[in-house]
Structures are given as structure tokens and as C-alpha cells.
Coordinates of N, CA and C and ligand atoms in Angstrom, one line a residue:
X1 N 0.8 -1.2 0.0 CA 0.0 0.0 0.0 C 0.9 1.3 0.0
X2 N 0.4 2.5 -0.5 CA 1.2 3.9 -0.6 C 0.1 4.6 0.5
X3 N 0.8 4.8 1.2 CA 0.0 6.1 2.1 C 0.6 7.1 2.1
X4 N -0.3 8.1 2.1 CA 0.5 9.9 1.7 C -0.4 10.5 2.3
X5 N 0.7 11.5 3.6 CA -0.4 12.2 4.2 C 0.1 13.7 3.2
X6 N -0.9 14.4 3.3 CA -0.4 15.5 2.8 C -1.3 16.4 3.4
X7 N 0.2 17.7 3.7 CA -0.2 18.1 4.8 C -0.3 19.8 4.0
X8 N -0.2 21.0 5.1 CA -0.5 22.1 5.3 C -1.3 22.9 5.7
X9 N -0.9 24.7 5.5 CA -2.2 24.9 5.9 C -3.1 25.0 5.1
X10 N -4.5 25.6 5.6 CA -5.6 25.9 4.7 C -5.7 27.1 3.8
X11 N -5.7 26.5 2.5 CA -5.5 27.0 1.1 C -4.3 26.8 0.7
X12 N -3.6 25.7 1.3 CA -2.3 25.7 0.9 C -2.4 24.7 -0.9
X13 N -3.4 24.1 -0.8 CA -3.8 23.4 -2.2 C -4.3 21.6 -1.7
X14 N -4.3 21.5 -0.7 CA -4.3 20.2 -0.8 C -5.3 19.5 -1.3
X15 N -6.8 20.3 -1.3 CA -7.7 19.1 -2.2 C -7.2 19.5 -3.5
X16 N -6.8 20.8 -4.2 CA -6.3 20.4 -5.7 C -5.3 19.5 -5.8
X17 N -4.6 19.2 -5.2 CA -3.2 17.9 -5.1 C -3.9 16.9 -5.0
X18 N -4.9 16.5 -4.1 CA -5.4 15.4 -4.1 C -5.5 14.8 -5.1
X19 N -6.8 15.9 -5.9 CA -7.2 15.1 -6.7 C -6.5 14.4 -8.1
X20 N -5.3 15.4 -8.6 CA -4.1 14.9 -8.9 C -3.7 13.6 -8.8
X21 N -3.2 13.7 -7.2 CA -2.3 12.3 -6.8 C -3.5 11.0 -7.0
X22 N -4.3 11.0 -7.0 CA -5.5 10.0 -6.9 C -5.8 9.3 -8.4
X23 N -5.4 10.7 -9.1 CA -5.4 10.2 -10.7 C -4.6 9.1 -11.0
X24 N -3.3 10.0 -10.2 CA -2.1 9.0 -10.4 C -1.9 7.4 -10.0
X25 N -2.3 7.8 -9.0 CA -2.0 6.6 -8.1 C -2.8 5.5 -7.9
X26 N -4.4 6.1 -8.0 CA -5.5 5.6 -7.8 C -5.8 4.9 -6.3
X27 N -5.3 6.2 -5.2 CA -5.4 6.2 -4.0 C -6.9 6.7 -3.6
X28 N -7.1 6.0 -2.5 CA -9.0 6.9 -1.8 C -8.3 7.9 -1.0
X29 N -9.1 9.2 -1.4 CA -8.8 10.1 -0.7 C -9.8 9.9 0.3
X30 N -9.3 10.4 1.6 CA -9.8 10.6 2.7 C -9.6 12.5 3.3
X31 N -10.0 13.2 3.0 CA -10.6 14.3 3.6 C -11.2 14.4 5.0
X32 N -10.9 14.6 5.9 CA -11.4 15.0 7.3 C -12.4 16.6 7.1
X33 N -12.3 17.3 6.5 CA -12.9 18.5 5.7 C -14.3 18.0 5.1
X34 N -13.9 17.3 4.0 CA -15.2 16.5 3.2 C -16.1 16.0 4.0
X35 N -15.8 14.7 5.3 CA -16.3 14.2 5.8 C -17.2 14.9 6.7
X36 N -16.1 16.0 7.3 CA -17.4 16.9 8.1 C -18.3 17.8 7.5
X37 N -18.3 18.3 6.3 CA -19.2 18.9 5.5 C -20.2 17.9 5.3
X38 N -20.1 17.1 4.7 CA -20.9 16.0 4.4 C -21.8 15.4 5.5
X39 N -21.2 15.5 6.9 CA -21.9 15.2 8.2 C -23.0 16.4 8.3
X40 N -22.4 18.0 8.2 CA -23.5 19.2 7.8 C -24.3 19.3 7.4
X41 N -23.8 18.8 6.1 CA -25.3 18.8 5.2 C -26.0 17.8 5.0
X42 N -25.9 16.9 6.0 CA -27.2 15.8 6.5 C -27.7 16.3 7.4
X43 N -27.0 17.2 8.0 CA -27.7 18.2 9.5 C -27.8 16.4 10.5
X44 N -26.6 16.0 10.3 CA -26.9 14.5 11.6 C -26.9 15.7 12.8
X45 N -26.3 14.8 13.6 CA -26.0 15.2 15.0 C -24.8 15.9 15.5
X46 N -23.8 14.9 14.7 CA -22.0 15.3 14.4 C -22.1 16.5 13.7
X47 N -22.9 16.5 12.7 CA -22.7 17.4 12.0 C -23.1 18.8 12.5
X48 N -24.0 18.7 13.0 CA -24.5 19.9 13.6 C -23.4 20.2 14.9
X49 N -22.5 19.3 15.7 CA -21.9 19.9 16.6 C -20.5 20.7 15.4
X50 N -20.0 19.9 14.5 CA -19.0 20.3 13.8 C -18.8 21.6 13.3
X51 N -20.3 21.5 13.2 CA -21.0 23.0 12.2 C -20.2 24.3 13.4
X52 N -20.5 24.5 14.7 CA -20.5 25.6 15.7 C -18.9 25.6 15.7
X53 N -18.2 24.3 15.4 CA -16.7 24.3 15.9 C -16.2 25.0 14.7
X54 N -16.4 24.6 13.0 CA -15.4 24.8 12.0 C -15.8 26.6 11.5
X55 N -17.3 26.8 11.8 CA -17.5 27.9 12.0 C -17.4 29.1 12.5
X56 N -16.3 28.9 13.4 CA -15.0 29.7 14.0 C -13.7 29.2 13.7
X57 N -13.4 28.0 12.9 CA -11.9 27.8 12.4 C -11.2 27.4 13.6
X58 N -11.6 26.8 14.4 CA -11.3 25.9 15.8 C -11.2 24.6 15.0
X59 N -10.2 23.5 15.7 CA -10.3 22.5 15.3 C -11.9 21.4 16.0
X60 N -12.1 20.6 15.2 CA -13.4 19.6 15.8 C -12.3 18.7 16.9
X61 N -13.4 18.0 17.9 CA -12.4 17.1 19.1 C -11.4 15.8 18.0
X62 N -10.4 15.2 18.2 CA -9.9 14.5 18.2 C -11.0 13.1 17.9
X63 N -11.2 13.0 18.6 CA -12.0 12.0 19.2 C -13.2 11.7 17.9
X64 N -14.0 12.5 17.4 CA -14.6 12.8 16.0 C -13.9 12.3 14.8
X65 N -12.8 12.9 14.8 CA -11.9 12.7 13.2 C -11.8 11.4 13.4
X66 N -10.8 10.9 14.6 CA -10.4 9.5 14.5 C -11.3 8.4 13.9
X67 N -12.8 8.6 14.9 CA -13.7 8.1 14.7 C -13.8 7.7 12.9
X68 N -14.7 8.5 12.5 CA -14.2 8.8 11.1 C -13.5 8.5 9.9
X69 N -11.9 8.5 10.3 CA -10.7 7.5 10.2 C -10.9 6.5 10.1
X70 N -11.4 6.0 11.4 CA -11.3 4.3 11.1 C -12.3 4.0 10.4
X71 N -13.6 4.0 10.8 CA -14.6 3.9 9.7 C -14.2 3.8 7.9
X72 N -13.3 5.0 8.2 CA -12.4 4.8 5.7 C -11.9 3.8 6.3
X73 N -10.9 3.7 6.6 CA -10.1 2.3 6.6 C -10.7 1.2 6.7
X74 N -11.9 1.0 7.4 CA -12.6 -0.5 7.6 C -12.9 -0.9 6.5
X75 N -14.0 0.4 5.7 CA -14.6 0.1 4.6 C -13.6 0.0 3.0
X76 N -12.3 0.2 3.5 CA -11.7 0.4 1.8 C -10.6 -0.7 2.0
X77 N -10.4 -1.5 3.1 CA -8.9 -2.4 3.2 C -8.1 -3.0 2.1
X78 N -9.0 -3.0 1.0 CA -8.2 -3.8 -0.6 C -7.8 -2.4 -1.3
X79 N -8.1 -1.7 -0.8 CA -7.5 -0.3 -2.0 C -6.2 -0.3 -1.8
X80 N -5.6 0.3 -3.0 CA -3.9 0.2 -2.8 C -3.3 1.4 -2.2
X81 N -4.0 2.5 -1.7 CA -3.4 3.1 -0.4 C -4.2 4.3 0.0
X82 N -3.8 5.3 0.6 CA -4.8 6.2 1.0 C -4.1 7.5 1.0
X83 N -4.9 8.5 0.4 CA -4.4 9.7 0.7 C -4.9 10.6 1.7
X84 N -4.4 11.7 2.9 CA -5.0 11.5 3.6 C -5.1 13.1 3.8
X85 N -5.9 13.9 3.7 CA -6.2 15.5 3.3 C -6.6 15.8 4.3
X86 N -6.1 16.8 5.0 CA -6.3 17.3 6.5 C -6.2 16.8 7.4
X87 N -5.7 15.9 7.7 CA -5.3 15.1 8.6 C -4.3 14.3 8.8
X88 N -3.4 14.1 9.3 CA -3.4 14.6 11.0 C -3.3 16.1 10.9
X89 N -3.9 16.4 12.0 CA -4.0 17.7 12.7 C -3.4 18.8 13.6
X90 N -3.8 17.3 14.7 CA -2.9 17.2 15.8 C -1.7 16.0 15.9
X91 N -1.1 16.1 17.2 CA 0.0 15.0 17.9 C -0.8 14.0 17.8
X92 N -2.5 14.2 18.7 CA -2.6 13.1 18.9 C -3.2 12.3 17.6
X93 N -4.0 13.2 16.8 CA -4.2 12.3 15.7 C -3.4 11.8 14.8
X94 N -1.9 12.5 14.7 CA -1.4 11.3 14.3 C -0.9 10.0 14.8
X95 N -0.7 10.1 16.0 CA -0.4 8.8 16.9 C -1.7 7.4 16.9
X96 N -2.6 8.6 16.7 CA -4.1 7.3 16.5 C -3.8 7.1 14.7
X97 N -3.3 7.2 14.1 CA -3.4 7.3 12.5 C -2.4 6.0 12.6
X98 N -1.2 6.5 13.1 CA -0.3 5.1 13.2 C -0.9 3.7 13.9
X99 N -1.6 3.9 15.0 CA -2.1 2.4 15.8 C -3.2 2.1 14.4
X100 N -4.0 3.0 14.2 CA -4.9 2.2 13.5 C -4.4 1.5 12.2
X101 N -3.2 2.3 11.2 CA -3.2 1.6 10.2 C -2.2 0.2 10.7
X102 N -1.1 0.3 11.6 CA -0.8 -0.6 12.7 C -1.6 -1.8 12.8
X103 N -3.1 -1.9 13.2 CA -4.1 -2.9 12.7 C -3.8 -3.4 11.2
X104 N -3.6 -3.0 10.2 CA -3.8 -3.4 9.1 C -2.2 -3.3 8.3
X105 N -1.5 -3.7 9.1 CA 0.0 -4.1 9.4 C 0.5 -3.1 7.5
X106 N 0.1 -1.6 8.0 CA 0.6 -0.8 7.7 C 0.9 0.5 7.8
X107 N 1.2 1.6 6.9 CA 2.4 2.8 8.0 C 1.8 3.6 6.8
X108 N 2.3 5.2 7.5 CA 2.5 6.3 6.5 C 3.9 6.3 6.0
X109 N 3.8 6.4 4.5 CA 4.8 6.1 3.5 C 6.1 7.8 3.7
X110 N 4.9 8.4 3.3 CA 5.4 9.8 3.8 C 4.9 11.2 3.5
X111 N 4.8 12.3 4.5 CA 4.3 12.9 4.9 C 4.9 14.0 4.0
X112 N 3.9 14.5 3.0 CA 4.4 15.8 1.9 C 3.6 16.9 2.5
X113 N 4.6 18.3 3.0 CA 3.7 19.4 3.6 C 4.3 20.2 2.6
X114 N 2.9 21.3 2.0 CA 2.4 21.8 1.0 C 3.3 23.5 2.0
X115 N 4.3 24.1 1.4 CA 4.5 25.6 1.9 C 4.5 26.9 1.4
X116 N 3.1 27.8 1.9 CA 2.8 28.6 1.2 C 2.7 29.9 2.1
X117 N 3.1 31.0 2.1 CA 3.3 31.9 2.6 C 1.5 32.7 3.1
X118 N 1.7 33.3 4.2 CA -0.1 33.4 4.5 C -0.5 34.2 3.9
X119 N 0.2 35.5 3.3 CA -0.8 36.5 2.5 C -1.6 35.5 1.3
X120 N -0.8 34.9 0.2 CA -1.5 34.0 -0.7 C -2.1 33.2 0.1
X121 N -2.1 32.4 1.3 CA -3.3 31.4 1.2 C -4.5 32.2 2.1
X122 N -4.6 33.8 2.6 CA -5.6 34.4 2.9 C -6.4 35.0 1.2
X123 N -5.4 35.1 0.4 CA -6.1 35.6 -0.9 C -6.8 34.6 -1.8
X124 N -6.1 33.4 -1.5 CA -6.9 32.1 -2.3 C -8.1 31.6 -1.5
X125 N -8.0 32.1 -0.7 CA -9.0 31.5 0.5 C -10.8 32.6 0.1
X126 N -10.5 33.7 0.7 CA -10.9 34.9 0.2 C -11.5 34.6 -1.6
X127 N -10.9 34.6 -2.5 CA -10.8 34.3 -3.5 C -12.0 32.8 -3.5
X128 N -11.9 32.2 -3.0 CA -12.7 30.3 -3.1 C -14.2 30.7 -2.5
X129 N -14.0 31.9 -1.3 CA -15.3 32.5 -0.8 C -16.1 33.2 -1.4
X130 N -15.6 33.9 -2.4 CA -16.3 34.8 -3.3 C -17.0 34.0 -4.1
X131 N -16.4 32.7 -4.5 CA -16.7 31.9 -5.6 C -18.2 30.8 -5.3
X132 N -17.6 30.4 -4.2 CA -18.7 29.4 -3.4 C -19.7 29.9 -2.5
X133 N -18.9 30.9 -1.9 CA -20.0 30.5 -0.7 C -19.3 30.1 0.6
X134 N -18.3 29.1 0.5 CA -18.3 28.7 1.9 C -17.8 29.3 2.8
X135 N -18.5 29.2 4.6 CA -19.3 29.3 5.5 C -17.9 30.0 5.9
X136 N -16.6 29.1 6.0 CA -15.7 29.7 6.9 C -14.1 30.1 6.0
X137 N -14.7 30.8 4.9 CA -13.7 31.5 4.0 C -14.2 32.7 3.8
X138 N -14.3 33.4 4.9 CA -14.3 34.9 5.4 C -13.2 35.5 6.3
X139 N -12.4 36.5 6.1 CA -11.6 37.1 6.4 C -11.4 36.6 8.1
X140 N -12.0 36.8 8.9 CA -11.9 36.6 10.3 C -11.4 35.0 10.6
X141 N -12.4 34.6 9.9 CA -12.5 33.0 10.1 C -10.8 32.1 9.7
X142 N -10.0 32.9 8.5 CA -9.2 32.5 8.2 C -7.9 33.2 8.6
X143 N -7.9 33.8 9.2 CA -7.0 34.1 10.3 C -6.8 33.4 11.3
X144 N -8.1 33.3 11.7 CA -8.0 32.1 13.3 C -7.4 30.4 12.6
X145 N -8.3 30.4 11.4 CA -7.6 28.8 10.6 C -6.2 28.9 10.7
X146 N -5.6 29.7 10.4 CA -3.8 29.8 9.9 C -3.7 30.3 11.1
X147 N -4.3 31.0 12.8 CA -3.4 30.6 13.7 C -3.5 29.3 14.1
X148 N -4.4 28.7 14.5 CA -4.8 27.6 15.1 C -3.9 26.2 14.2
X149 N -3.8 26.4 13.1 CA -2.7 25.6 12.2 C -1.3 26.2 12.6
X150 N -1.0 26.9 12.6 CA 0.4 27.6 13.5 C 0.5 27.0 14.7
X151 N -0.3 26.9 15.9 CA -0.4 26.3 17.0 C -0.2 25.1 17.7
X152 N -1.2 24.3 16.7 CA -1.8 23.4 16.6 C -0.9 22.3 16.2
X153 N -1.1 22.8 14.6 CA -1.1 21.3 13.2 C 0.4 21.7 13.4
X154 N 1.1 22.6 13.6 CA 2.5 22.8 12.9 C 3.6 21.6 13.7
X155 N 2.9 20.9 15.0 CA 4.0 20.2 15.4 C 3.7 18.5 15.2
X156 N 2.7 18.7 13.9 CA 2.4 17.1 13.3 C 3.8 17.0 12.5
X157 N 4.5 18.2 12.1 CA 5.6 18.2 11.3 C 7.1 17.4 12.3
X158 N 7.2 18.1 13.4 CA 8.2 17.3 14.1 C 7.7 16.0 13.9
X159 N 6.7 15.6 14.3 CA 6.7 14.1 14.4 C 7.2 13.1 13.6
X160 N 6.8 13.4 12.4 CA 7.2 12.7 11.1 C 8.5 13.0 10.8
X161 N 9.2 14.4 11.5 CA 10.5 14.5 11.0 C 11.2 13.7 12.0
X162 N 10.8 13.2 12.6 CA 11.4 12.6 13.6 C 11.7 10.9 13.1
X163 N 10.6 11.0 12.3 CA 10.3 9.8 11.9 C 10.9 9.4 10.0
X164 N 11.9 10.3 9.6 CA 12.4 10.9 8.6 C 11.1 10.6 7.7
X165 N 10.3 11.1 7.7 CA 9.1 10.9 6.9 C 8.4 12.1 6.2
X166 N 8.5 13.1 6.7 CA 8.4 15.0 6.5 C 9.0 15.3 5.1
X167 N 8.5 16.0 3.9 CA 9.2 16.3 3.3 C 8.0 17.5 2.6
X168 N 8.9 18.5 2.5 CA 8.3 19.7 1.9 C 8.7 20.0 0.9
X169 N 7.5 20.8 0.4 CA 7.1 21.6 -1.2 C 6.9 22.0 -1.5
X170 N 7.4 23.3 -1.8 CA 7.3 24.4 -2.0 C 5.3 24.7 -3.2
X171 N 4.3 25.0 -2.7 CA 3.6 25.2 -2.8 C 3.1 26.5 -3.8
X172 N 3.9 27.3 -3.8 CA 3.8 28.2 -4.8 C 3.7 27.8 -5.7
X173 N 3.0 28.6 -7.6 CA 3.2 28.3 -8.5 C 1.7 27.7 -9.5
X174 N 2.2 27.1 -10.8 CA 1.0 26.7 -11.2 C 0.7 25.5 -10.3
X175 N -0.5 24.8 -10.3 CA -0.8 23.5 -9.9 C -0.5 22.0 -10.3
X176 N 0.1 22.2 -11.9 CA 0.5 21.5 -12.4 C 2.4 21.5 -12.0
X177 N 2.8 22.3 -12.0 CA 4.2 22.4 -11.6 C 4.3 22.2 -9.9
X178 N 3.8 22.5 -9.2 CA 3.3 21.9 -7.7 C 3.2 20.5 -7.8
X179 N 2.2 19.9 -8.6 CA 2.1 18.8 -9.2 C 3.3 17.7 -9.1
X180 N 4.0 17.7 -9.5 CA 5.1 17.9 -10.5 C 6.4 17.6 -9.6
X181 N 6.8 18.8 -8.5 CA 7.4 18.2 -7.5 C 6.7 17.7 -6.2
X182 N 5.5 17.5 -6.1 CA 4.9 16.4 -5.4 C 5.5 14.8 -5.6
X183 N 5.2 14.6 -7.1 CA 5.5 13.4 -7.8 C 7.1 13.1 -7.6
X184 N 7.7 13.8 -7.7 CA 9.3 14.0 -7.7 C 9.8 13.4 -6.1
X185 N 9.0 14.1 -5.5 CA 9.4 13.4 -3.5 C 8.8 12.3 -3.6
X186 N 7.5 12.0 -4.0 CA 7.1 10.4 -3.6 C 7.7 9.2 -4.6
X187 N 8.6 10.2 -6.3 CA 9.5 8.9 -6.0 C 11.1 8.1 -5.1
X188 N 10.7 9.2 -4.3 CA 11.9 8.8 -3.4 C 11.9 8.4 -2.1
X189 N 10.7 7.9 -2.2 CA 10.4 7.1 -1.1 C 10.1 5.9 -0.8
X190 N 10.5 5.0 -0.3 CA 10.4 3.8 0.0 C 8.9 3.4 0.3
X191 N 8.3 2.6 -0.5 CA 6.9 2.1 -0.1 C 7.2 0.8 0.9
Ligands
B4P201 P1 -10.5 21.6 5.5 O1 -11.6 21.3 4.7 O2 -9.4 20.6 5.6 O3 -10.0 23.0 5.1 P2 -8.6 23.7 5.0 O4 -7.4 23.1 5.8 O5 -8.9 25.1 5.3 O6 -8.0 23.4 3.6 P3 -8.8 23.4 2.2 O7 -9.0 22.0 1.8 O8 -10.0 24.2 2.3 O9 -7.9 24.2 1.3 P4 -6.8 23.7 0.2 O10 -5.6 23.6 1.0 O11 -7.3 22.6 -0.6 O12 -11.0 21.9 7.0 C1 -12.1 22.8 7.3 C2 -12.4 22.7 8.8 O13 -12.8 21.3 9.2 C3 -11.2 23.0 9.8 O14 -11.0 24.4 10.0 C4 -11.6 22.3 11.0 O15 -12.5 23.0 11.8 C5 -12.3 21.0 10.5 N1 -11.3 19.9 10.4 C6 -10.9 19.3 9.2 N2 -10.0 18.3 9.4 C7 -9.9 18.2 10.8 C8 -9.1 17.4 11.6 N3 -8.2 16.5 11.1 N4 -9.1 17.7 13.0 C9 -9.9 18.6 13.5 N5 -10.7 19.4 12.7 C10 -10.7 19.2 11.4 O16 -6.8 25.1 -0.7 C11 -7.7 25.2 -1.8 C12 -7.8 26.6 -2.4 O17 -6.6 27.1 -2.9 C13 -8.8 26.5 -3.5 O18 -9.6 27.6 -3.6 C14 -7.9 26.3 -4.7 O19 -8.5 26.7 -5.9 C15 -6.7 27.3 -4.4 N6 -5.4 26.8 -5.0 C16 -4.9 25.5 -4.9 N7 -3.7 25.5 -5.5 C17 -3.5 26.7 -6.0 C18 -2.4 27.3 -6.7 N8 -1.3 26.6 -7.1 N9 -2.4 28.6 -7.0 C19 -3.5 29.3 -6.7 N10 -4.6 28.9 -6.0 C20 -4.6 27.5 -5.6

């Protein structure tokens, strides 16, 4: 199996990479983002607590995503690997990412973090809100996203570096050339 977490902040590009790498590879993306929108607009239960949390650009509990997590993994175990879009988050989600795929007597391959400077990913963000609509791509909201990812998400990066597994990429640029050295790091990595 190829597992690829791919990481950064918000609007750094990662669902446009996804969808990319997925072509390539013919990996299930897994989105922690998708999942909870999709919980929203069933208006479940989850969804409605998610709704109060992402609607300030706070992260949702741990305890939710994981959930979540395992549930893709149960349902997809013959696919040939997973890509894994906003998530980990936290320390501890990735510590739960490793036990779980640990069950299924496998690892993250390696961890590609997307680096984009904040003015562009407040302008692409800004920019996706004008376009869509969505709820928490308004100026306030994405300041708190890019601290709380400063805070937060930024020390999922020690981990994996620890783990020589971290590798960054320069995010700037067209999306096809982003593209491009994505493909470039993951062939140098040991599956
Ligand atoms: P997400 O949906 O993951 O949102 P995000 O991190 O803000 O990234 P997003 O997917 O929107 O942006 P992308 O980098 O693809 O999370 C939303 C909320 O859900 C979080 O705030 C949190 O509350 C909750 N949540 C999600 N996962 C969680 C977890 N694991 N734990 C706890 N809570 C969680 O950027 C895309 C934009 O950039 C697009 O508009 C695109 O067109 C543009 N773009 C891409 N590449 C470009 C390029 N090269 N040049 C110019 N523009 C480009």
C-alpha cells in the first residue's frame, strides 16, 4: 500500500493535489474537511456539533476525526493506499493514524507538507469564498484557521520529522508544476 499524508495549511492546495495524486495513483482520498461537511449537510448530530466548531476555524475534538478515520479504513482495506487530506491535525491524531493503520499491518509512507506563505493562502481562500459561498472562508474566520494551524497542526511536522518521513514543497506556482514536485518526493520514497 502507498500512504501519503499531505499536509499544510488551509488553502495551501491540498484538495487540488489530491485530486491529482488520486489520478495517479488511484489512492482513496480521505478528507477529514469532506467528511465533516458532508456530516453538515445531512444536518446528523455530528454534524451539527461540527458545524459551531469549524464555523470559528477551531479545530473539531480528536476524538470525531479518529472516529471517522477508522470507519475509511474499515470500509476500503483492498485499495492500494490512501491519501489522507487534512489530517493529522494534531500530535494526537497522528499517533491514533499510526495504531490504526498498525491494525492493518501498515504505515505512512510519507508525509508531503504543501508551503505557502499566509498572504497567498488568505487571498486564495478569500478568493474560493467569493466563488462558493463557503461558511468559513471569510476574512476573520481564516486568520483564526492559519493561527490555530500555526499552534496546533504545525507540530504534526516534528513528528514525522522525527520519523524521517516529512518532506516539503514548495507550494507556490501553477498547480500542475506543484504537481510535478509532489510526484518528484514520492518517487523517493520507500513504499
Ligand atoms: P478543511 O476542509 O481541511 O480546510 P482547510 O485546511 O482550510 O483546507 P482546504 O481543503 O479548504 O484548502 P486547500 O488547501 O485545498 O478543514 C475545514 C475545517 O474542518 C477546519 O477548519 C476544522 O474545523 C475541521 N477539520 C478538518 N479536518 C480536521 C481534523 N483532522 N481535525 C480537526 N478538525 C478538522 O486550498 C484550496 C484553495 O486554494 C482552493 O480555492 C484552490 O483553488 C486554491 N489553490 C490551490 N492550488 C493553488 C495554486 N497553485 N495557485 C493558486 N490557488 C490555488
Amino acid at each position: 500500500m502507498l500512504n501519503i499524508v499531505l499536509f499544510g495549511p488551509p488553502g495551501s492546495g491540498k484538495g487540488t493535489q489530491s485530486e491529482k495524486i488520486i489520478e495517479k495513483y488511484g489512492l482513496i482520498h480521505i478528507s477529514t474537511g469532506d467528511l465533516l461537511r458532508e456530516q453538515v449537510a445531512a444536518q446528523t448530530e455530528l454534524g451539527k456539533q461540527a458545524k459551531e466548531i469549524m464555523d470559528t476555524g477551531e479545530l473539531v475534538s480528536d476524538k470525531i476525526v479518529i472516529g471517522m478515520i477508522r470507519v475509511k479504513l474499515e470500509e476500503n482495506q483492498d485499495s492500494p493506499g490512501f491519501i489522507f487530506d487534512g489530517f493529522p491535525r494534531t500530535i494526537e491524531q497522528a499517533r491514533e493514524l499510526r495504531k490504526a493503520l498498525t491494525d492493518y499491518d501498515e504505515r505512512v509512507g510519507v508525509m508531503i507538507s504543501l508551503e505557502v506563505p499566509r498572504e497567498e493562502l488568505v487571498k486564495r481562500l478569500l478568493k474560493r469564498g467569493e466563488e462558493t459561498g463557503r461558511s468559513d472562508d471569510n476574512l476573520e474566520i481564516i486568520n483564526n484557521r492559519i493561527d490555530v494551524y500555526n499552534r496546533q497542526t504545525i507540530p504534526v511536522t516534528y513528528y514525522y520529522d522525527k520519523m524521517h518521513k516529512h518532506a516539503a514543497v514548495d507550494g507556490i506556482g501553477s498547480v500542475d508544476k506543484i504537481y510535478s514536485r509532489i510526484v518528484e518526493v514520492n518517487g523517493k520514497v520507500k513504499k
